[in-house]
PDB file of C-alpha atoms and ligand atoms in Angstrom:
ATOM      1  CA  UNK A   1      15.588   3.357  25.400  1.00  0.00           C
ATOM      2  CA  UNK A   2      15.420   2.688  21.660  1.00  0.00           C
ATOM      3  CA  UNK A   3      11.959   1.810  20.317  1.00  0.00           C
ATOM      4  CA  UNK A   4      11.436  -1.857  19.515  1.00  0.00           C
ATOM      5  CA  UNK A   5      10.381  -2.413  15.920  1.00  0.00           C
ATOM      6  CA  UNK A   6       8.736  -5.458  14.347  1.00  0.00           C
ATOM      7  CA  UNK A   7       7.914  -6.335  10.740  1.00  0.00           C
ATOM      8  CA  UNK A   8       5.060  -8.706   9.863  1.00  0.00           C
ATOM      9  CA  UNK A   9       3.814 -10.045   6.551  1.00  0.00           C
ATOM     10  CA  UNK A  10       0.277 -10.981   5.650  1.00  0.00           C
ATOM     11  CA  UNK A  11      -0.894 -11.814   2.110  1.00  0.00           C
ATOM     12  CA  UNK A  12       1.749 -10.230  -0.108  1.00  0.00           C
ATOM     13  CA  UNK A  13       4.853 -10.850  -2.185  1.00  0.00           C
ATOM     14  CA  UNK A  14       7.042  -9.562   0.686  1.00  0.00           C
ATOM     15  CA  UNK A  15       8.682  -7.163  -1.769  1.00  0.00           C
ATOM     16  CA  UNK A  16       8.021  -4.132   0.434  1.00  0.00           C
ATOM     17  CA  UNK A  17      10.048  -5.614   3.274  1.00  0.00           C
ATOM     18  CA  UNK A  18      12.787  -6.580   0.835  1.00  0.00           C
ATOM     19  CA  UNK A  19      12.784  -3.051  -0.464  1.00  0.00           C
ATOM     20  CA  UNK A  20      13.154  -1.705   3.070  1.00  0.00           C
ATOM     21  CA  UNK A  21      16.282  -3.844   3.306  1.00  0.00           C
ATOM     22  CA  UNK A  22      17.614  -2.255   0.120  1.00  0.00           C
ATOM     23  CA  UNK A  23      18.135   1.074   1.824  1.00  0.00           C
ATOM     24  CA  UNK A  24      21.428   2.816   1.153  1.00  0.00           C
ATOM     25  CA  UNK A  25      24.000   1.572   3.652  1.00  0.00           C
ATOM     26  CA  UNK A  26      24.232   4.963   5.383  1.00  0.00           C
ATOM     27  CA  UNK A  27      20.458   5.308   5.773  1.00  0.00           C
ATOM     28  CA  UNK A  28      20.097   1.732   6.992  1.00  0.00           C
ATOM     29  CA  UNK A  29      22.855   2.102   9.570  1.00  0.00           C
ATOM     30  CA  UNK A  30      21.347   5.392  10.714  1.00  0.00           C
ATOM     31  CA  UNK A  31      17.953   3.809  11.273  1.00  0.00           C
ATOM     32  CA  UNK A  32      19.409   0.676  12.848  1.00  0.00           C
ATOM     33  CA  UNK A  33      21.202   2.893  15.329  1.00  0.00           C
ATOM     34  CA  UNK A  34      17.912   4.456  16.368  1.00  0.00           C
ATOM     35  CA  UNK A  35      15.766   1.335  16.830  1.00  0.00           C
ATOM     36  CA  UNK A  36      15.927  -2.263  18.000  1.00  0.00           C
ATOM     37  CA  UNK A  37      14.527  -4.627  15.376  1.00  0.00           C
ATOM     38  CA  UNK A  38      13.032  -7.440  17.425  1.00  0.00           C
ATOM     39  CA  UNK A  39      10.971  -9.222  14.776  1.00  0.00           C
ATOM     40  CA  UNK A  40      11.791  -9.404  11.054  1.00  0.00           C
ATOM     41  CA  UNK A  41      11.458 -12.865   9.544  1.00  0.00           C
ATOM     42  CA  UNK A  42      13.406 -12.011   6.403  1.00  0.00           C
ATOM     43  CA  UNK A  43      16.612 -11.155   8.261  1.00  0.00           C
ATOM     44  CA  UNK A  44      16.588 -12.845  11.661  1.00  0.00           C
ATOM     45  CA  UNK A  45      15.266 -15.941  13.386  1.00  0.00           C
ATOM     46  CA  UNK A  46      14.967 -14.456  16.904  1.00  0.00           C
ATOM     47  CA  UNK A  47      11.477 -13.190  17.588  1.00  0.00           C
ATOM     48  CA  UNK A  48       9.919 -11.178  20.350  1.00  0.00           C
ATOM     49  CA  UNK A  49       6.318 -10.248  21.038  1.00  0.00           C
ATOM     50  CA  UNK A  50       7.444  -7.140  22.908  1.00  0.00           C
ATOM     51  CA  UNK A  51       7.532  -4.273  20.377  1.00  0.00           C
ATOM     52  CA  UNK A  52       6.447  -0.639  20.071  1.00  0.00           C
ATOM     53  CA  UNK A  53       6.179  -0.068  16.321  1.00  0.00           C
ATOM     54  CA  UNK A  54       4.760  -2.699  13.950  1.00  0.00           C
ATOM     55  CA  UNK A  55       5.194  -2.488  10.185  1.00  0.00           C
ATOM     56  CA  UNK A  56       2.591  -4.577   8.384  1.00  0.00           C
ATOM     57  CA  UNK A  57       3.009  -5.746   4.811  1.00  0.00           C
ATOM     58  CA  UNK A  58       0.149  -7.419   2.933  1.00  0.00           C
ATOM     59  CA  UNK A  59      -3.616  -7.455   2.981  1.00  0.00           C
ATOM     60  CA  UNK A  60      -6.071  -9.603   4.923  1.00  0.00           C
ATOM     61  CA  UNK A  61      -7.338 -12.505   2.804  1.00  0.00           C
ATOM     62  CA  UNK A  62      -7.891 -15.362   5.297  1.00  0.00           C
ATOM     63  CA  UNK A  63      -9.997 -15.730   8.454  1.00  0.00           C
ATOM     64  CA  UNK A  64      -6.891 -16.768  10.373  1.00  0.00           C
ATOM     65  CA  UNK A  65      -5.241 -13.426   9.603  1.00  0.00           C
ATOM     66  CA  UNK A  66      -7.898 -11.458  11.500  1.00  0.00           C
ATOM     67  CA  UNK A  67      -7.015 -12.550  15.068  1.00  0.00           C
ATOM     68  CA  UNK A  68      -3.324 -12.322  14.149  1.00  0.00           C
ATOM     69  CA  UNK A  69      -3.541  -8.655  13.080  1.00  0.00           C
ATOM     70  CA  UNK A  70      -5.739  -7.888  16.106  1.00  0.00           C
ATOM     71  CA  UNK A  71      -3.096  -9.326  18.426  1.00  0.00           C
ATOM     72  CA  UNK A  72      -0.395  -7.231  16.737  1.00  0.00           C
ATOM     73  CA  UNK A  73      -2.596  -4.138  17.067  1.00  0.00           C
ATOM     74  CA  UNK A  74      -3.103  -4.823  20.761  1.00  0.00           C
ATOM     75  CA  UNK A  75       0.639  -4.967  21.320  1.00  0.00           C
ATOM     76  CA  UNK A  76       1.903  -2.143  19.081  1.00  0.00           C
ATOM     77  CA  UNK A  77       1.804   1.476  20.194  1.00  0.00           C
ATOM     78  CA  UNK A  78       2.112   2.464  16.524  1.00  0.00           C
ATOM     79  CA  UNK A  79       0.940   0.342  13.611  1.00  0.00           C
ATOM     80  CA  UNK A  80       2.168   1.219  10.123  1.00  0.00           C
ATOM     81  CA  UNK A  81       0.693  -0.151   6.889  1.00  0.00           C
ATOM     82  CA  UNK A  82       3.624  -0.807   4.544  1.00  0.00           C
ATOM     83  CA  UNK A  83       2.966  -0.941   0.806  1.00  0.00           C
ATOM     84  CA  UNK A  84      -0.052  -1.047  -1.449  1.00  0.00           C
ATOM     85  CA  UNK A  85      -1.507  -4.376  -0.246  1.00  0.00           C
ATOM     86  CA  UNK A  86      -1.564  -3.200   3.368  1.00  0.00           C
ATOM     87  CA  UNK A  87      -2.683   0.371   2.571  1.00  0.00           C
ATOM     88  CA  UNK A  88      -5.434  -0.172  -0.015  1.00  0.00           C
ATOM     89  CA  UNK A  89      -5.810  -3.949  -0.246  1.00  0.00           C
ATOM     90  CA  UNK A  90      -3.743  -3.779  -3.407  1.00  0.00           C
ATOM     91  CA  UNK A  91      -3.879  -6.273  -6.234  1.00  0.00           C
ATOM     92  CA  UNK A  92      -5.197  -8.980  -3.890  1.00  0.00           C
ATOM     93  CA  UNK A  93      -8.583  -7.242  -3.997  1.00  0.00           C
ATOM     94  CA  UNK A  94      -8.958  -8.057  -7.688  1.00  0.00           C
ATOM     95  CA  UNK A  95     -10.178 -11.481  -6.577  1.00  0.00           C
ATOM     96  CA  UNK A  96     -13.153  -9.887  -4.801  1.00  0.00           C
ATOM     97  CA  UNK A  97     -14.930  -9.564  -8.145  1.00  0.00           C
ATOM     98  CA  UNK A  98     -15.297 -13.378  -8.367  1.00  0.00           C
ATOM     99  CA  UNK A  99     -17.027 -16.043  -6.243  1.00  0.00           C
ATOM    100  CA  UNK A 100     -14.489 -17.257  -3.662  1.00  0.00           C
ATOM    101  CA  UNK A 101     -15.374 -20.923  -4.317  1.00  0.00           C
ATOM    102  CA  UNK A 102     -14.601 -20.569  -8.016  1.00  0.00           C
ATOM    103  CA  UNK A 103     -11.281 -18.957  -7.219  1.00  0.00           C
ATOM    104  CA  UNK A 104     -10.279 -21.723  -4.825  1.00  0.00           C
ATOM    105  CA  UNK A 105     -11.121 -24.394  -7.375  1.00  0.00           C
ATOM    106  CA  UNK A 106      -9.281 -22.498 -10.107  1.00  0.00           C
ATOM    107  CA  UNK A 107      -6.104 -22.175  -8.047  1.00  0.00           C
ATOM    108  CA  UNK A 108      -6.050 -25.350  -5.949  1.00  0.00           C
ATOM    109  CA  UNK A 109      -8.174 -27.734  -8.035  1.00  0.00           C
ATOM    110  CA  UNK A 110      -9.074 -30.912  -6.138  1.00  0.00           C
ATOM    111  CA  UNK A 111      -7.310 -29.603  -3.028  1.00  0.00           C
ATOM    112  CA  UNK A 112      -9.538 -26.507  -2.813  1.00  0.00           C
ATOM    113  CA  UNK A 113     -11.328 -27.793   0.298  1.00  0.00           C
ATOM    114  CA  UNK A 114      -8.082 -27.600   2.296  1.00  0.00           C
ATOM    115  CA  UNK A 115      -7.757 -23.850   1.819  1.00  0.00           C
ATOM    116  CA  UNK A 116      -9.877 -20.939   2.893  1.00  0.00           C
ATOM    117  CA  UNK A 117     -10.125 -17.459   1.507  1.00  0.00           C
ATOM    118  CA  UNK A 118     -12.221 -14.393   2.273  1.00  0.00           C
ATOM    119  CA  UNK A 119     -12.633 -11.188   0.267  1.00  0.00           C
ATOM    120  CA  UNK A 120      -9.323  -9.319   0.427  1.00  0.00           C
ATOM    121  CA  UNK A 121      -9.187  -6.084   2.405  1.00  0.00           C
ATOM    122  CA  UNK A 122      -6.652  -3.503   3.587  1.00  0.00           C
ATOM    123  CA  UNK A 123      -5.346  -3.559   7.166  1.00  0.00           C
ATOM    124  CA  UNK A 124      -7.477  -0.527   8.070  1.00  0.00           C
ATOM    125  CA  UNK A 125     -10.618  -2.550   7.333  1.00  0.00           C
ATOM    126  CA  UNK A 126      -9.795  -4.748  10.354  1.00  0.00           C
ATOM    127  CA  UNK A 127      -7.811  -2.634  12.844  1.00  0.00           C
ATOM    128  CA  UNK A 128      -6.931   1.066  13.183  1.00  0.00           C
ATOM    129  CA  UNK A 129      -3.789   2.124  11.294  1.00  0.00           C
ATOM    130  CA  UNK A 130      -1.598   4.975  12.547  1.00  0.00           C
ATOM    131  CA  UNK A 131       0.528   5.654   9.465  1.00  0.00           C
ATOM    132  CA  UNK A 132       0.758   4.617   5.828  1.00  0.00           C
ATOM    133  CA  UNK A 133       3.806   4.056   3.637  1.00  0.00           C
ATOM    134  CA  UNK A 134       2.228   3.772   0.212  1.00  0.00           C
ATOM    135  CA  UNK A 135       3.296   2.314  -3.106  1.00  0.00           C
ATOM    136  CA  UNK A 136       4.094  -0.970  -4.797  1.00  0.00           C
ATOM    137  CA  UNK A 137       6.724  -0.928  -3.507  1.00  0.00           C
ATOM    138  CA  UNK A 138       7.087   2.260  -1.430  1.00  0.00           C
ATOM    139  CA  UNK A 139       9.934   4.575  -2.329  1.00  0.00           C
ATOM    140  CA  UNK A 140      12.998   4.385  -0.122  1.00  0.00           C
ATOM    141  CA  UNK A 141      12.799   8.126   0.512  1.00  0.00           C
ATOM    142  CA  UNK A 142       9.241   7.864   1.838  1.00  0.00           C
ATOM    143  CA  UNK A 143      10.060   4.861   3.997  1.00  0.00           C
ATOM    144  CA  UNK A 144      12.928   6.756   5.623  1.00  0.00           C
ATOM    145  CA  UNK A 145      10.814   9.920   5.974  1.00  0.00           C
ATOM    146  CA  UNK A 146       7.941   8.108   7.717  1.00  0.00           C
ATOM    147  CA  UNK A 147      10.242   6.158  10.035  1.00  0.00           C
ATOM    148  CA  UNK A 148      12.085   9.331  11.051  1.00  0.00           C
ATOM    149  CA  UNK A 149       8.772  11.121  11.715  1.00  0.00           C
ATOM    150  CA  UNK A 150       7.534   8.246  13.877  1.00  0.00           C
ATOM    151  CA  UNK A 151      10.773   8.232  15.860  1.00  0.00           C
ATOM    152  CA  UNK A 152      10.298  11.953  16.502  1.00  0.00           C
ATOM    153  CA  UNK A 153       6.604  11.374  17.393  1.00  0.00           C
ATOM    154  CA  UNK A 154       5.623  13.588  14.456  1.00  0.00           C
ATOM    155  CA  UNK A 155       2.825  13.028  11.972  1.00  0.00           C
ATOM    156  CA  UNK A 156       4.438  11.966   8.653  1.00  0.00           C
ATOM    157  CA  UNK A 157       4.005  14.599   5.944  1.00  0.00           C
ATOM    158  CA  UNK A 158       2.581  12.538   3.060  1.00  0.00           C
ATOM    159  CA  UNK A 159       1.371  14.318  -0.101  1.00  0.00           C
ATOM    160  CA  UNK A 160      -2.351  14.658  -0.661  1.00  0.00           C
ATOM    161  CA  UNK A 161      -2.089  16.019  -4.177  1.00  0.00           C
ATOM    162  CA  UNK A 162      -2.317  13.994  -7.391  1.00  0.00           C
ATOM    163  CA  UNK A 163       0.592  12.390  -9.246  1.00  0.00           C
ATOM    164  CA  UNK A 164      -0.096  14.911 -12.056  1.00  0.00           C
ATOM    165  CA  UNK A 165       1.469  17.662  -9.936  1.00  0.00           C
ATOM    166  CA  UNK A 166       4.805  15.863  -9.780  1.00  0.00           C
ATOM    167  CA  UNK A 167       4.446  14.655 -13.345  1.00  0.00           C
ATOM    168  CA  UNK A 168       4.313  18.201 -14.651  1.00  0.00           C
ATOM    169  CA  UNK A 169       7.242  19.209 -12.458  1.00  0.00           C
ATOM    170  CA  UNK A 170       9.192  16.330 -14.028  1.00  0.00           C
ATOM    171  CA  UNK A 171       8.475  17.794 -17.465  1.00  0.00           C
ATOM    172  CA  UNK A 172       6.671  14.723 -18.794  1.00  0.00           C
ATOM    173  CA  UNK A 173       4.370  14.824 -21.802  1.00  0.00           C
ATOM    174  CA  UNK A 174       0.960  13.782 -20.498  1.00  0.00           C
ATOM    175  CA  UNK A 175      -0.036  10.204 -21.351  1.00  0.00           C
ATOM    176  CA  UNK A 176      -3.451  11.458 -22.472  1.00  0.00           C
ATOM    177  CA  UNK A 177      -1.734  13.669 -25.054  1.00  0.00           C
ATOM    178  CA  UNK A 178       0.028  10.550 -26.305  1.00  0.00           C
ATOM    179  CA  UNK A 179      -3.313   8.793 -26.780  1.00  0.00           C
ATOM    180  CA  UNK A 180      -3.065   6.672 -23.629  1.00  0.00           C
ATOM    181  CA  UNK A 181      -4.868   6.545 -20.287  1.00  0.00           C
ATOM    182  CA  UNK A 182      -3.488   7.296 -16.843  1.00  0.00           C
ATOM    183  CA  UNK A 183      -4.858   7.299 -13.294  1.00  0.00           C
ATOM    184  CA  UNK A 184      -2.478  10.059 -12.154  1.00  0.00           C
ATOM    185  CA  UNK A 185      -5.261  12.686 -11.815  1.00  0.00           C
ATOM    186  CA  UNK A 186      -6.768  10.853  -8.835  1.00  0.00           C
ATOM    187  CA  UNK A 187      -3.708   9.068  -7.399  1.00  0.00           C
ATOM    188  CA  UNK A 188      -1.820  10.364  -4.364  1.00  0.00           C
ATOM    189  CA  UNK A 189       1.560  11.808  -5.325  1.00  0.00           C
ATOM    190  CA  UNK A 190       4.859  11.206  -3.581  1.00  0.00           C
ATOM    191  CA  UNK A 191       6.548   8.946  -6.114  1.00  0.00           C
ATOM    192  CA  UNK A 192       7.643  11.800  -8.384  1.00  0.00           C
ATOM    193  CA  UNK A 193       5.553  10.288 -11.187  1.00  0.00           C
ATOM    194  CA  UNK A 194       7.962   7.372 -11.391  1.00  0.00           C
ATOM    195  CA  UNK A 195       6.085   5.319 -13.991  1.00  0.00           C
ATOM    196  CA  UNK A 196       5.249   8.188 -16.343  1.00  0.00           C
ATOM    197  CA  UNK A 197       8.839   9.421 -16.183  1.00  0.00           C
ATOM    198  CA  UNK A 198       9.905   5.903 -17.184  1.00  0.00           C
ATOM    199  CA  UNK A 199       7.681   6.035 -20.276  1.00  0.00           C
ATOM    200  CA  UNK A 200       4.645   4.231 -18.895  1.00  0.00           C
ATOM    201  CA  UNK A 201       1.521   5.507 -17.118  1.00  0.00           C
ATOM    202  CA  UNK A 202       0.287   5.662 -13.542  1.00  0.00           C
ATOM    203  CA  UNK A 203      -1.556   2.552 -12.300  1.00  0.00           C
ATOM    204  CA  UNK A 204      -2.571   4.119  -9.001  1.00  0.00           C
ATOM    205  CA  UNK A 205      -0.345   2.051  -6.703  1.00  0.00           C
ATOM    206  CA  UNK A 206      -0.259   4.784  -4.020  1.00  0.00           C
ATOM    207  CA  UNK A 207      -4.025   4.845  -3.608  1.00  0.00           C
ATOM    208  CA  UNK A 208      -6.302   7.776  -4.204  1.00  0.00           C
ATOM    209  CA  UNK A 209      -6.013  11.340  -2.967  1.00  0.00           C
ATOM    210  CA  UNK A 210      -8.365  11.994  -0.046  1.00  0.00           C
ATOM    211  CA  UNK A 211     -11.144  13.499  -2.107  1.00  0.00           C
ATOM    212  CA  UNK A 212     -10.744  12.603  -5.785  1.00  0.00           C
ATOM    213  CA  UNK A 213     -14.067  14.193  -6.659  1.00  0.00           C
ATOM    214  CA  UNK A 214     -12.947  17.681  -5.711  1.00  0.00           C
ATOM    215  CA  UNK A 215      -9.363  17.747  -6.912  1.00  0.00           C
ATOM    216  CA  UNK A 216      -8.405  20.106  -9.706  1.00  0.00           C
ATOM    217  CA  UNK A 217      -7.069  17.381 -11.956  1.00  0.00           C
ATOM    218  CA  UNK A 218     -10.617  16.401 -12.867  1.00  0.00           C
ATOM    219  CA  UNK A 219     -10.212  18.869 -15.728  1.00  0.00           C
ATOM    220  CA  UNK A 220      -7.654  16.591 -17.412  1.00  0.00           C
ATOM    221  CA  UNK A 221     -10.223  13.804 -17.491  1.00  0.00           C
ATOM    222  CA  UNK A 222     -12.976  16.144 -18.633  1.00  0.00           C
ATOM    223  CA  UNK A 223     -10.768  17.334 -21.499  1.00  0.00           C
ATOM    224  CA  UNK A 224     -10.600  13.760 -22.748  1.00  0.00           C
ATOM    225  CA  UNK A 225     -14.267  13.027 -22.138  1.00  0.00           C
ATOM    226  CA  UNK A 226     -13.701  10.845 -19.072  1.00  0.00           C
ATOM    227  CA  UNK A 227     -15.119  10.921 -15.552  1.00  0.00           C
ATOM    228  CA  UNK A 228     -13.377   9.794 -12.365  1.00  0.00           C
ATOM    229  CA  UNK A 229     -15.626   6.731 -12.198  1.00  0.00           C
ATOM    230  CA  UNK A 230     -14.714   5.745 -15.740  1.00  0.00           C
ATOM    231  CA  UNK A 231     -11.010   6.047 -15.124  1.00  0.00           C
ATOM    232  CA  UNK A 232     -11.238   4.035 -11.919  1.00  0.00           C
ATOM    233  CA  UNK A 233     -13.227   1.346 -13.685  1.00  0.00           C
ATOM    234  CA  UNK A 234     -10.266   0.924 -16.036  1.00  0.00           C
ATOM    235  CA  UNK A 235      -7.773   0.809 -13.203  1.00  0.00           C
ATOM    236  CA  UNK A 236      -9.201  -1.360 -10.477  1.00  0.00           C
ATOM    237  CA  UNK A 237      -5.852  -3.050 -10.091  1.00  0.00           C
ATOM    238  CA  UNK A 238      -4.817  -1.262  -6.925  1.00  0.00           C
ATOM    239  CA  UNK A 239      -7.990   0.514  -5.897  1.00  0.00           C
ATOM    240  CA  UNK A 240     -10.840  -1.934  -6.121  1.00  0.00           C
ATOM    241  CA  UNK A 241     -11.583  -2.021  -2.384  1.00  0.00           C
ATOM    242  CA  UNK A 242     -12.913   0.969  -0.446  1.00  0.00           C
ATOM    243  CA  UNK A 243     -11.010   3.505  -2.515  1.00  0.00           C
ATOM    244  CA  UNK A 244     -13.401   3.144  -5.430  1.00  0.00           C
ATOM    245  CA  UNK A 245     -16.448   3.713  -3.243  1.00  0.00           C
ATOM    246  CA  UNK A 246     -14.979   7.044  -2.064  1.00  0.00           C
ATOM    247  CA  UNK A 247     -15.566   8.432  -5.535  1.00  0.00           C
ATOM    248  CA  UNK A 248     -19.154   7.347  -5.774  1.00  0.00           C
ATOM    249  CA  UNK A 249     -20.500   9.801  -3.237  1.00  0.00           C
TER     250      UNK A 249
HETATM  251  S1  SF4 B 301      -2.586  12.193 -16.334  1.00  0.00           S
HETATM  252 FE1  SF4 B 301      -0.779  10.920 -15.980  1.00  0.00          FE
HETATM  253  S2  SF4 B 301       0.654  11.516 -17.585  1.00  0.00           S
HETATM  254 FE2  SF4 B 301      -0.910  13.113 -17.494  1.00  0.00          FE
HETATM  255  S3  SF4 B 301      -0.074  14.660 -16.099  1.00  0.00           S
HETATM  256 FE3  SF4 B 301      -1.315  13.255 -14.860  1.00  0.00          FE
HETATM  257  S4  SF4 B 301       0.151  11.719 -14.114  1.00  0.00           S
HETATM  258 FE4  SF4 B 301       1.127  12.785 -15.828  1.00  0.00          FE
HETATM  259  S1  SF4 B 302       3.310   6.709 -11.080  1.00  0.00           S
HETATM  260 FE1  SF4 B 302       1.454   5.769 -10.174  1.00  0.00          FE
HETATM  261  S2  SF4 B 302       1.765   3.545 -10.385  1.00  0.00           S
HETATM  262 FE2  SF4 B 302       3.775   4.525 -10.681  1.00  0.00          FE
HETATM  263  S3  SF4 B 302       4.723   4.563  -8.629  1.00  0.00           S
HETATM  264 FE3  SF4 B 302       3.626   6.524  -8.869  1.00  0.00          FE
HETATM  265  S4  SF4 B 302       1.593   6.130  -7.969  1.00  0.00           S
HETATM  266 FE4  SF4 B 302       2.517   4.128  -8.363  1.00  0.00          FE
END
């Protein structure tokens, strides 16, 4: 029997799910032939609470989202965090630096009392996560790779080396050499240094490598008089939740 797959969105822009729908026709048809999609609000109105694999987009930012993600976890045999908000808390965690009451008033004005908000957090801060598809949004290739691994009951092979590794392989001139700043030395690769190759710099959307303090790319930062803490302080955009604390040990 084909595994039943469900997609759910929490606090997010829903771009990761949209991106999953942008798969090449051949890849999409191949995956659709291997699974039954029983819950995916963006493409179908039928819904079922009987599923095996749950893809979760978005971070947890409201009390009401906690019992909802717990119920999904209880049902799913495999729970996959899809995209930066689900994997690291993403840009939603930027609000955690401010008093929640001030934020509510700033956004909703006189209607603030009708809304609730809690400090934003990744899915793994509330329930166990079995697999991660990282990025903002994830690359199509990684989405397909992780889904195929799950269907084969294999552990997905996700890089645990910094973006710098792929950046050099792409032949880019380092942003630091151009007088800029980049979080590539501590960010998990797998995107083929997409942003640097496009003339920008890495923002860290894929989260940090497992142990940023021991990786060899620290020498890049040292060469420019920077520490890992300093670079993370400049780039809290995607990594302001637990990822930052990993580097302070
Ligand atoms: S610091 Fe940034 S630009 Fe430099 S090699 Fe690493 S990823 Fe590339
Ligand atoms: S270069 Fe950095 S910000 Fe850009 S996609 Fe890769 S991990 Fe994300």
